[in-house]
């Protein structure tokens, strides 16, 4: 399809965390893959553009999933009666080891990629495994799907079972650089490498120092985990006695924002100092409420992150989370924020529909550039929602229809999807 076109329908998008535009019968203009804005009438200059009339359907920017593990998709909804460290040993590491087998990887990643393609997610930050070839295979599949993704070969050179741990920090770094080169050679349009040290307990100081060199040479972003679980945080303190807060274990190596665009999942237990560091360094937080519930991690102080102006988006964190649906992540974010307010800290009010929609679109989208809104100049990612299956006897305005989608929609409502002006379906 030409990248100049117009979509007609009821349009919802965020201007900021408190301002959600929800308007009936509007024209959303795509000019050369970018948004030209939202209009009541077709602008004169676009009179020749083809118009796709989506009638009574909703048009929203696509969602960004800032944190998801592709190899864990196979065991979503299984084995969660444990906390993080036991859960990793019991479920995660044995499953991730299977990705040395490319046939298994192709089958598993095929299911993951197809389901992500059908979801309302247009952008994602994805963990693969330590395996270079399987990670490239995942990148090939994602590229073919039309989604826009950052994908990481995971690094682990300590505290993992022999069958999964990389042989040394040198091997891990060499494999990582080779993978980055392979990814560049493949000339992907929508799939980018992102450095992915699993978390501090999995990576020696020597490996972190090597990753910094690779990060600098290839100007790569980075994703990891931070302050998710009390046992994990105590372990990091033992492993890095020089660190005052967990974030220092990344910052010491130049892998915590600033010159290194960084997204950290969870930040449930980040204290004042760690929060201040993330703010100053522009670190993005991936809030993963369902995972934080399933593996009993806790509830992150998201209201505080928003009030402080820290970049924060949503993550499904499959398989800590059971679903790739960012609609469900939005509902979970609201729900856990209410429990946190009631049970833990009445000074932080619960999150609103406006705020979680902002986090799912523009807040998280900013990690990818101008992504997550229909304001002029934003990359044209759009999802068309048909809620006619979800019957109601009363009149509902556009914002209320969107609100219901958050709580009880599924794939069946997602009728069409565009990434950078290309229609996926
Ligand atoms: N910390 C280190 N690895 C993981 C993982 O795979 N999932 C989650 N939720 N936390 C982690
Ligand atoms: Fe995770």
Short mmCIF file of C-alpha atoms and ligand atoms in Angstrom, two decimals:
data_model
loop_
_atom_site.label_atom_id
_atom_site.label_comp_id
_atom_site.label_asym_id
_atom_site.label_seq_id
_atom_site.Cartn_x
_atom_site.Cartn_y
_atom_site.Cartn_z
CA UNK A 1 0.00 0.00 0.00
CA UNK A 2 1.09 3.57 -0.72
CA UNK A 3 2.31 5.28 2.42
CA UNK A 4 0.02 8.27 1.74
CA UNK A 5 -3.52 7.48 2.85
CA UNK A 6 -6.28 8.40 5.25
CA UNK A 7 -8.12 6.28 7.83
CA UNK A 8 -11.61 7.29 8.91
CA UNK A 9 -13.17 6.29 12.23
CA UNK A 10 -13.41 7.21 15.92
CA UNK A 11 -9.96 8.21 17.09
CA UNK A 12 -8.24 7.94 20.50
CA UNK A 13 -4.71 9.09 21.31
CA UNK A 14 -2.76 10.69 24.15
CA UNK A 15 -1.34 14.16 24.15
CA UNK A 16 0.16 13.73 27.61
CA UNK A 17 -0.42 11.50 30.62
CA UNK A 18 -3.53 13.40 31.66
CA UNK A 19 -4.97 14.23 28.27
CA UNK A 20 -6.63 11.59 26.15
CA UNK A 21 -8.25 12.74 22.92
CA UNK A 22 -11.32 10.63 22.03
CA UNK A 23 -13.23 11.96 19.01
CA UNK A 24 -15.90 10.61 16.70
CA UNK A 25 -15.69 10.48 12.93
CA UNK A 26 -12.24 11.82 12.28
CA UNK A 27 -9.73 11.46 9.46
CA UNK A 28 -6.25 10.28 10.46
CA UNK A 29 -3.76 11.20 7.76
CA UNK A 30 -0.65 9.17 6.92
CA UNK A 31 1.98 11.03 4.89
CA UNK A 32 4.96 8.96 3.82
CA UNK A 33 4.64 6.65 6.84
CA UNK A 34 4.21 9.47 9.36
CA UNK A 35 1.12 10.97 10.92
CA UNK A 36 -0.06 14.16 9.29
CA UNK A 37 -2.56 14.73 12.11
CA UNK A 38 -6.24 14.13 12.88
CA UNK A 39 -8.94 16.19 11.11
CA UNK A 40 -12.69 16.75 11.00
CA UNK A 41 -12.55 17.26 7.23
CA UNK A 42 -9.97 15.94 4.78
CA UNK A 43 -7.33 18.66 4.37
CA UNK A 44 -7.10 20.16 0.87
CA UNK A 45 -3.48 19.03 0.44
CA UNK A 46 -4.52 15.38 1.01
CA UNK A 47 -7.59 15.39 -1.22
CA UNK A 48 -6.03 12.84 -3.58
CA UNK A 49 -5.13 10.32 -0.81
CA UNK A 50 -7.11 7.06 -0.73
CA UNK A 51 -9.50 6.88 2.25
CA UNK A 52 -10.15 3.66 4.18
CA UNK A 53 -13.46 4.07 5.99
CA UNK A 54 -13.50 2.05 9.21
CA UNK A 55 -17.03 3.22 10.00
CA UNK A 56 -17.97 2.74 13.65
CA UNK A 57 -14.63 1.27 14.65
CA UNK A 58 -11.99 2.80 16.92
CA UNK A 59 -8.56 3.87 15.67
CA UNK A 60 -5.73 4.00 18.22
CA UNK A 61 -1.93 4.24 17.96
CA UNK A 62 -0.31 0.79 18.35
CA UNK A 63 0.98 -0.27 21.76
CA UNK A 64 4.61 -0.61 22.83
CA UNK A 65 5.47 -3.65 24.94
CA UNK A 66 8.67 -2.54 26.68
CA UNK A 67 9.46 -5.96 28.12
CA UNK A 68 8.69 -9.47 26.88
CA UNK A 69 10.63 -12.77 26.75
CA UNK A 70 9.99 -14.59 23.46
CA UNK A 71 11.30 -18.04 24.58
CA UNK A 72 9.06 -17.96 27.64
CA UNK A 73 5.91 -17.75 25.51
CA UNK A 74 5.64 -21.55 25.57
CA UNK A 75 5.00 -21.75 29.32
CA UNK A 76 2.84 -18.70 29.85
CA UNK A 77 0.18 -19.40 32.45
CA UNK A 78 2.20 -22.26 33.94
CA UNK A 79 4.30 -22.78 37.06
CA UNK A 80 3.95 -19.52 38.92
CA UNK A 81 3.65 -20.63 42.55
CA UNK A 82 7.17 -19.39 43.19
CA UNK A 83 9.16 -16.20 43.57
CA UNK A 84 11.59 -14.92 40.96
CA UNK A 85 14.83 -16.79 41.70
CA UNK A 86 13.23 -20.20 42.21
CA UNK A 87 10.94 -19.57 39.21
CA UNK A 88 13.97 -18.88 36.99
CA UNK A 89 15.72 -22.10 38.07
CA UNK A 90 12.60 -24.24 37.84
CA UNK A 91 10.86 -22.98 34.71
CA UNK A 92 12.90 -20.46 32.79
CA UNK A 93 16.38 -21.89 32.48
CA UNK A 94 15.32 -25.42 31.41
CA UNK A 95 12.99 -23.94 28.77
CA UNK A 96 15.49 -21.39 27.46
CA UNK A 97 18.10 -24.16 27.09
CA UNK A 98 15.92 -25.75 24.39
CA UNK A 99 16.72 -22.86 22.04
CA UNK A 100 20.09 -24.39 21.16
CA UNK A 101 17.88 -26.54 18.90
CA UNK A 102 16.89 -24.42 15.90
CA UNK A 103 13.98 -26.65 14.99
CA UNK A 104 12.46 -26.11 18.42
CA UNK A 105 13.25 -22.39 18.23
CA UNK A 106 11.54 -22.07 14.88
CA UNK A 107 8.38 -23.72 16.17
CA UNK A 108 8.27 -21.82 19.46
CA UNK A 109 9.21 -18.41 18.05
CA UNK A 110 6.75 -18.96 15.20
CA UNK A 111 3.88 -19.19 17.68
CA UNK A 112 5.15 -16.17 19.60
CA UNK A 113 5.60 -14.01 16.52
CA UNK A 114 2.23 -14.88 15.02
CA UNK A 115 0.39 -14.08 18.26
CA UNK A 116 2.27 -10.81 18.74
CA UNK A 117 1.45 -9.88 15.14
CA UNK A 118 -2.26 -10.41 15.82
CA UNK A 119 -2.18 -8.37 19.04
CA UNK A 120 -2.51 -4.59 19.42
CA UNK A 121 1.26 -4.33 19.94
CA UNK A 122 3.20 -2.63 17.15
CA UNK A 123 6.56 -2.19 18.94
CA UNK A 124 8.33 -4.40 21.42
CA UNK A 125 11.57 -4.81 23.39
CA UNK A 126 12.16 -8.54 23.31
CA UNK A 127 14.52 -10.86 25.20
CA UNK A 128 15.61 -13.98 23.30
CA UNK A 129 18.08 -16.46 24.87
CA UNK A 130 21.88 -16.76 24.98
CA UNK A 131 21.83 -18.55 21.60
CA UNK A 132 23.03 -16.47 18.64
CA UNK A 133 21.48 -18.50 15.83
CA UNK A 134 18.09 -18.82 17.48
CA UNK A 135 18.07 -15.10 18.23
CA UNK A 136 18.73 -14.33 14.56
CA UNK A 137 15.94 -16.72 13.61
CA UNK A 138 13.57 -14.81 15.91
CA UNK A 139 14.71 -11.55 14.30
CA UNK A 140 14.06 -12.99 10.81
CA UNK A 141 10.55 -14.01 11.85
CA UNK A 142 9.76 -10.65 13.43
CA UNK A 143 11.07 -8.81 10.38
CA UNK A 144 8.81 -10.91 8.15
CA UNK A 145 5.83 -10.15 10.42
CA UNK A 146 6.04 -6.39 9.81
CA UNK A 147 6.25 -5.59 13.54
CA UNK A 148 8.92 -3.15 14.71
CA UNK A 149 11.05 -4.74 17.41
CA UNK A 150 14.25 -4.47 19.37
CA UNK A 151 15.56 -7.97 20.07
CA UNK A 152 18.35 -9.05 22.40
CA UNK A 153 20.61 -12.06 22.55
CA UNK A 154 20.79 -12.63 26.30
CA UNK A 155 24.12 -12.57 28.18
CA UNK A 156 24.72 -14.94 31.12
CA UNK A 157 28.23 -15.88 32.25
CA UNK A 158 27.55 -16.71 35.91
CA UNK A 159 24.91 -18.14 38.25
CA UNK A 160 23.18 -20.20 35.61
CA UNK A 161 23.14 -23.99 35.14
CA UNK A 162 26.05 -25.44 33.14
CA UNK A 163 23.71 -26.31 30.30
CA UNK A 164 22.84 -22.64 29.74
CA UNK A 165 25.72 -20.54 31.09
CA UNK A 166 28.10 -19.08 28.51
CA UNK A 167 31.63 -20.49 28.86
CA UNK A 168 33.31 -17.23 29.91
CA UNK A 169 32.88 -13.49 29.74
CA UNK A 170 35.02 -13.52 26.59
CA UNK A 171 32.85 -16.07 24.84
CA UNK A 172 29.72 -14.17 25.81
CA UNK A 173 31.13 -10.88 24.49
CA UNK A 174 32.44 -12.48 21.26
CA UNK A 175 29.12 -14.15 20.57
CA UNK A 176 27.34 -10.86 21.23
CA UNK A 177 29.51 -8.89 18.84
CA UNK A 178 29.19 -11.61 16.18
CA UNK A 179 25.41 -11.52 16.62
CA UNK A 180 25.31 -7.73 16.27
CA UNK A 181 27.37 -7.98 13.07
CA UNK A 182 25.09 -10.72 11.71
CA UNK A 183 22.02 -8.62 12.48
CA UNK A 184 23.50 -5.59 10.71
CA UNK A 185 24.44 -7.74 7.68
CA UNK A 186 20.88 -8.98 7.37
CA UNK A 187 19.77 -5.41 6.68
CA UNK A 188 16.52 -5.54 8.62
CA UNK A 189 14.18 -2.59 8.18
CA UNK A 190 12.12 -2.97 11.35
CA UNK A 191 14.22 -5.20 13.62
CA UNK A 192 17.09 -3.86 15.69
CA UNK A 193 19.56 -5.46 18.09
CA UNK A 194 19.46 -4.37 21.74
CA UNK A 195 22.09 -5.43 24.29
CA UNK A 196 20.55 -7.73 26.90
CA UNK A 197 22.57 -8.63 29.99
CA UNK A 198 19.90 -10.74 31.72
CA UNK A 199 20.39 -9.07 35.11
CA UNK A 200 23.32 -8.41 37.42
CA UNK A 201 23.33 -11.88 39.05
CA UNK A 202 23.83 -13.42 35.56
CA UNK A 203 26.70 -11.17 34.41
CA UNK A 204 30.22 -10.72 35.77
CA UNK A 205 31.82 -7.29 36.02
CA UNK A 206 34.22 -8.32 33.24
CA UNK A 207 31.28 -9.11 30.94
CA UNK A 208 29.59 -5.79 31.74
CA UNK A 209 32.80 -3.95 30.83
CA UNK A 210 32.97 -5.82 27.49
CA UNK A 211 29.31 -5.03 26.78
CA UNK A 212 30.03 -1.34 27.27
CA UNK A 213 32.68 -1.53 24.53
CA UNK A 214 30.20 -3.17 22.16
CA UNK A 215 27.49 -0.68 23.15
CA UNK A 216 29.79 2.22 22.27
CA UNK A 217 31.11 0.77 19.02
CA UNK A 218 27.66 0.01 17.60
CA UNK A 219 25.68 2.70 19.48
CA UNK A 220 23.25 0.13 20.83
CA UNK A 221 20.43 0.51 23.34
CA UNK A 222 20.21 -1.83 26.32
CA UNK A 223 17.50 -3.69 28.23
CA UNK A 224 17.66 -5.53 31.54
CA UNK A 225 15.92 -6.11 34.88
CA UNK A 226 16.14 -3.90 37.97
CA UNK A 227 14.95 -4.08 41.59
CA UNK A 228 12.24 -6.65 40.94
CA UNK A 229 12.36 -8.86 44.03
CA UNK A 230 13.82 -8.56 47.58
CA UNK A 231 15.91 -11.78 47.30
CA UNK A 232 17.34 -10.59 43.98
CA UNK A 233 18.25 -7.17 45.41
CA UNK A 234 20.01 -8.71 48.44
CA UNK A 235 21.97 -10.97 46.08
CA UNK A 236 23.10 -8.03 43.95
CA UNK A 237 24.35 -6.31 47.11
CA UNK A 238 26.46 -9.41 47.88
CA UNK A 239 27.77 -9.69 44.32
CA UNK A 240 28.52 -5.97 44.01
CA UNK A 241 29.40 -4.81 47.55
CA UNK A 242 30.56 -1.50 46.07
CA UNK A 243 27.05 -0.67 44.85
CA UNK A 244 24.90 1.64 46.95
CA UNK A 245 21.79 0.78 44.95
CA UNK A 246 21.18 -1.95 42.37
CA UNK A 247 21.25 0.62 39.56
CA UNK A 248 24.93 1.29 40.37
CA UNK A 249 25.69 -2.23 39.14
CA UNK A 250 24.77 -1.06 35.61
CA UNK A 251 25.79 2.60 35.97
CA UNK A 252 29.37 1.70 36.98
CA UNK A 253 29.85 0.24 33.50
CA UNK A 254 28.10 3.03 31.59
CA UNK A 255 25.05 0.85 31.00
CA UNK A 256 22.37 2.92 32.73
CA UNK A 257 20.95 5.64 30.51
CA UNK A 258 22.81 8.79 29.42
CA UNK A 259 24.87 7.73 26.37
CA UNK A 260 23.21 4.32 26.42
CA UNK A 261 19.42 4.36 25.83
CA UNK A 262 18.21 1.97 28.52
CA UNK A 263 14.98 0.26 29.48
CA UNK A 264 14.81 -1.45 32.86
CA UNK A 265 11.98 -3.81 33.73
CA UNK A 266 10.15 -3.66 37.07
CA UNK A 267 11.78 -1.13 39.50
CA UNK A 268 9.36 -2.33 42.18
CA UNK A 269 11.80 -1.57 45.02
CA UNK A 270 13.77 1.37 43.59
CA UNK A 271 14.54 3.79 46.44
CA UNK A 272 14.89 7.59 46.27
CA UNK A 273 18.47 7.42 45.05
CA UNK A 274 17.75 4.87 42.32
CA UNK A 275 14.68 6.81 41.18
CA UNK A 276 16.72 10.01 41.05
CA UNK A 277 19.40 8.23 38.99
CA UNK A 278 16.83 7.00 36.47
CA UNK A 279 15.34 10.46 36.20
CA UNK A 280 18.68 12.19 35.65
CA UNK A 281 19.90 9.59 33.16
CA UNK A 282 16.67 9.26 31.18
CA UNK A 283 16.28 5.54 31.92
CA UNK A 284 12.93 4.10 30.77
CA UNK A 285 10.99 1.91 33.17
CA UNK A 286 8.95 -1.04 31.90
CA UNK A 287 6.15 -1.51 34.41
CA UNK A 288 5.03 -5.16 34.33
CA UNK A 289 2.08 -5.42 36.73
CA UNK A 290 0.88 -8.92 35.89
CA UNK A 291 4.33 -10.45 36.25
CA UNK A 292 4.88 -8.56 39.50
CA UNK A 293 1.65 -10.13 40.77
CA UNK A 294 2.17 -13.67 39.45
CA UNK A 295 5.64 -14.15 40.90
CA UNK A 296 4.79 -12.18 44.05
CA UNK A 297 7.28 -9.40 43.40
CA UNK A 298 5.23 -6.44 44.60
CA UNK A 299 3.77 -3.25 43.13
CA UNK A 300 5.97 -0.53 41.61
CA UNK A 301 5.26 3.10 42.62
CA UNK A 302 4.20 4.09 39.11
CA UNK A 303 2.31 7.21 40.20
CA UNK A 304 5.59 8.51 41.61
CA UNK A 305 7.47 7.72 38.37
CA UNK A 306 4.83 9.62 36.40
CA UNK A 307 4.78 12.59 38.81
CA UNK A 308 8.59 12.82 38.66
CA UNK A 309 8.48 12.87 34.85
CA UNK A 310 10.40 9.60 34.50
CA UNK A 311 9.87 7.71 31.22
CA UNK A 312 7.55 4.82 31.96
CA UNK A 313 5.79 2.34 29.70
CA UNK A 314 4.16 -1.06 30.08
CA UNK A 315 5.58 -4.53 29.68
CA UNK A 316 3.79 -7.85 29.46
CA UNK A 317 6.89 -9.70 30.76
CA UNK A 318 5.67 -13.02 29.43
CA UNK A 319 6.05 -15.55 31.04
CA UNK A 320 6.02 -13.77 34.40
CA UNK A 321 2.97 -12.27 32.74
CA UNK A 322 0.59 -14.78 31.15
CA UNK A 323 -0.45 -12.70 28.14
CA UNK A 324 1.06 -10.47 25.49
CA UNK A 325 -2.07 -8.27 25.62
CA UNK A 326 -1.12 -4.71 26.52
CA UNK A 327 -4.84 -4.02 27.04
CA UNK A 328 -4.64 -6.48 29.91
CA UNK A 329 -1.41 -4.89 31.16
CA UNK A 330 -3.30 -1.57 31.30
CA UNK A 331 -6.08 -3.10 33.40
CA UNK A 332 -3.58 -4.82 35.68
CA UNK A 333 -1.65 -1.56 36.13
CA UNK A 334 -4.81 0.18 37.33
CA UNK A 335 -5.86 -2.72 39.54
CA UNK A 336 -2.53 -3.21 41.34
CA UNK A 337 -2.17 0.55 41.82
CA UNK A 338 -5.47 0.48 43.74
CA UNK A 339 -4.25 -2.31 46.01
CA UNK A 340 -0.99 -0.46 46.56
CA UNK A 341 -2.90 2.68 47.50
CA UNK A 342 -5.23 0.79 49.84
CA UNK A 343 -2.72 -1.56 51.46
CA UNK A 344 0.70 0.01 51.19
CA UNK A 345 0.84 3.76 50.62
CA UNK A 346 -2.21 6.05 50.58
CA UNK A 347 -0.05 8.96 49.39
CA UNK A 348 0.14 7.50 45.85
CA UNK A 349 -3.28 7.60 44.23
CA UNK A 350 -4.41 4.86 41.87
CA UNK A 351 -3.66 5.13 38.14
CA UNK A 352 -6.33 6.33 35.70
CA UNK A 353 -7.43 5.15 32.27
CA UNK A 354 -5.74 8.23 30.75
CA UNK A 355 -2.46 7.40 32.46
CA UNK A 356 -2.29 3.73 31.52
CA UNK A 357 -3.28 4.46 27.91
CA UNK A 358 -0.51 7.06 27.79
CA UNK A 359 1.99 4.52 29.17
CA UNK A 360 0.92 1.91 26.61
CA UNK A 361 1.24 4.33 23.69
CA UNK A 362 3.23 7.55 23.88
CA UNK A 363 5.02 6.90 27.20
CA UNK A 364 6.55 3.58 26.15
CA UNK A 365 6.63 4.51 22.46
CA UNK A 366 9.16 7.23 23.13
CA UNK A 367 11.81 4.54 23.60
CA UNK A 368 11.47 3.93 19.84
CA UNK A 369 11.48 7.63 18.85
CA UNK A 370 8.39 9.60 17.84
CA UNK A 371 6.03 6.69 18.37
CA UNK A 372 2.66 6.23 20.07
CA UNK A 373 0.54 9.20 19.03
CA UNK A 374 -1.26 10.66 16.02
CA UNK A 375 0.19 14.11 16.55
CA UNK A 376 1.88 15.31 13.36
CA UNK A 377 5.31 13.82 12.74
CA UNK A 378 4.75 10.63 14.74
CA UNK A 379 5.49 7.35 12.97
CA UNK A 380 2.24 5.97 11.66
CA UNK A 381 1.47 2.97 13.87
CA UNK A 382 -2.28 2.33 14.15
CA UNK A 383 -4.64 -0.39 15.34
CA UNK A 384 -8.30 -0.69 14.34
CA UNK A 385 -10.66 -2.03 17.00
CA UNK A 386 -14.09 -3.50 16.33
CA UNK A 387 -15.97 -3.78 19.63
CA UNK A 388 -19.31 -4.80 18.10
CA UNK A 389 -19.04 -8.26 19.72
CA UNK A 390 -19.13 -6.65 23.17
CA UNK A 391 -22.84 -5.82 23.25
CA UNK A 392 -24.35 -3.05 25.36
CA UNK A 393 -27.90 -1.74 25.70
CA UNK A 394 -26.99 1.89 26.43
CA UNK A 395 -25.24 4.56 24.38
CA UNK A 396 -21.48 4.65 24.97
CA UNK A 397 -19.14 7.42 23.88
CA UNK A 398 -15.77 6.70 22.30
CA UNK A 399 -13.79 7.01 25.53
CA UNK A 400 -16.09 4.57 27.34
CA UNK A 401 -15.79 2.12 24.47
CA UNK A 402 -12.01 2.32 24.77
CA UNK A 403 -12.26 1.79 28.53
CA UNK A 404 -14.18 -1.46 28.01
CA UNK A 405 -11.55 -2.64 25.55
CA UNK A 406 -8.95 -2.29 28.31
CA UNK A 407 -10.87 -4.57 30.65
CA UNK A 408 -12.32 -7.24 28.43
CA UNK A 409 -11.23 -7.18 24.81
CA UNK A 410 -9.12 -9.85 23.16
CA UNK A 411 -7.61 -10.54 19.73
CA UNK A 412 -11.05 -10.78 18.19
CA UNK A 413 -11.50 -7.00 18.43
CA UNK A 414 -8.30 -6.24 16.55
CA UNK A 415 -9.31 -5.85 12.92
CA UNK A 416 -6.39 -4.12 11.23
CA UNK A 417 -2.90 -2.94 12.09
CA UNK A 418 -0.37 -0.54 10.58
CA UNK A 419 3.31 -0.13 11.44
CA UNK A 420 5.21 2.85 9.98
CA UNK A 421 2.42 3.24 7.45
CA UNK A 422 2.56 -0.41 6.30
CA UNK A 423 -0.59 -2.46 6.75
CA UNK A 424 0.09 -5.84 8.40
CA UNK A 425 -3.51 -7.06 8.08
N1 LIG B 1 15.17 -11.46 36.07
C1 LIG B 1 16.11 -12.13 35.40
N2 LIG B 1 15.60 -12.89 34.42
C2 LIG B 1 14.27 -12.70 34.47
C3 LIG B 1 13.18 -13.21 33.70
O1 LIG B 1 13.33 -13.99 32.77
N3 LIG B 1 11.95 -12.76 34.05
C4 LIG B 1 11.75 -11.88 35.07
N4 LIG B 1 10.51 -11.49 35.36
N5 LIG B 1 12.75 -11.41 35.81
C5 LIG B 1 13.99 -11.81 35.51
FE1 LIG B 2 11.54 -10.09 32.45
#
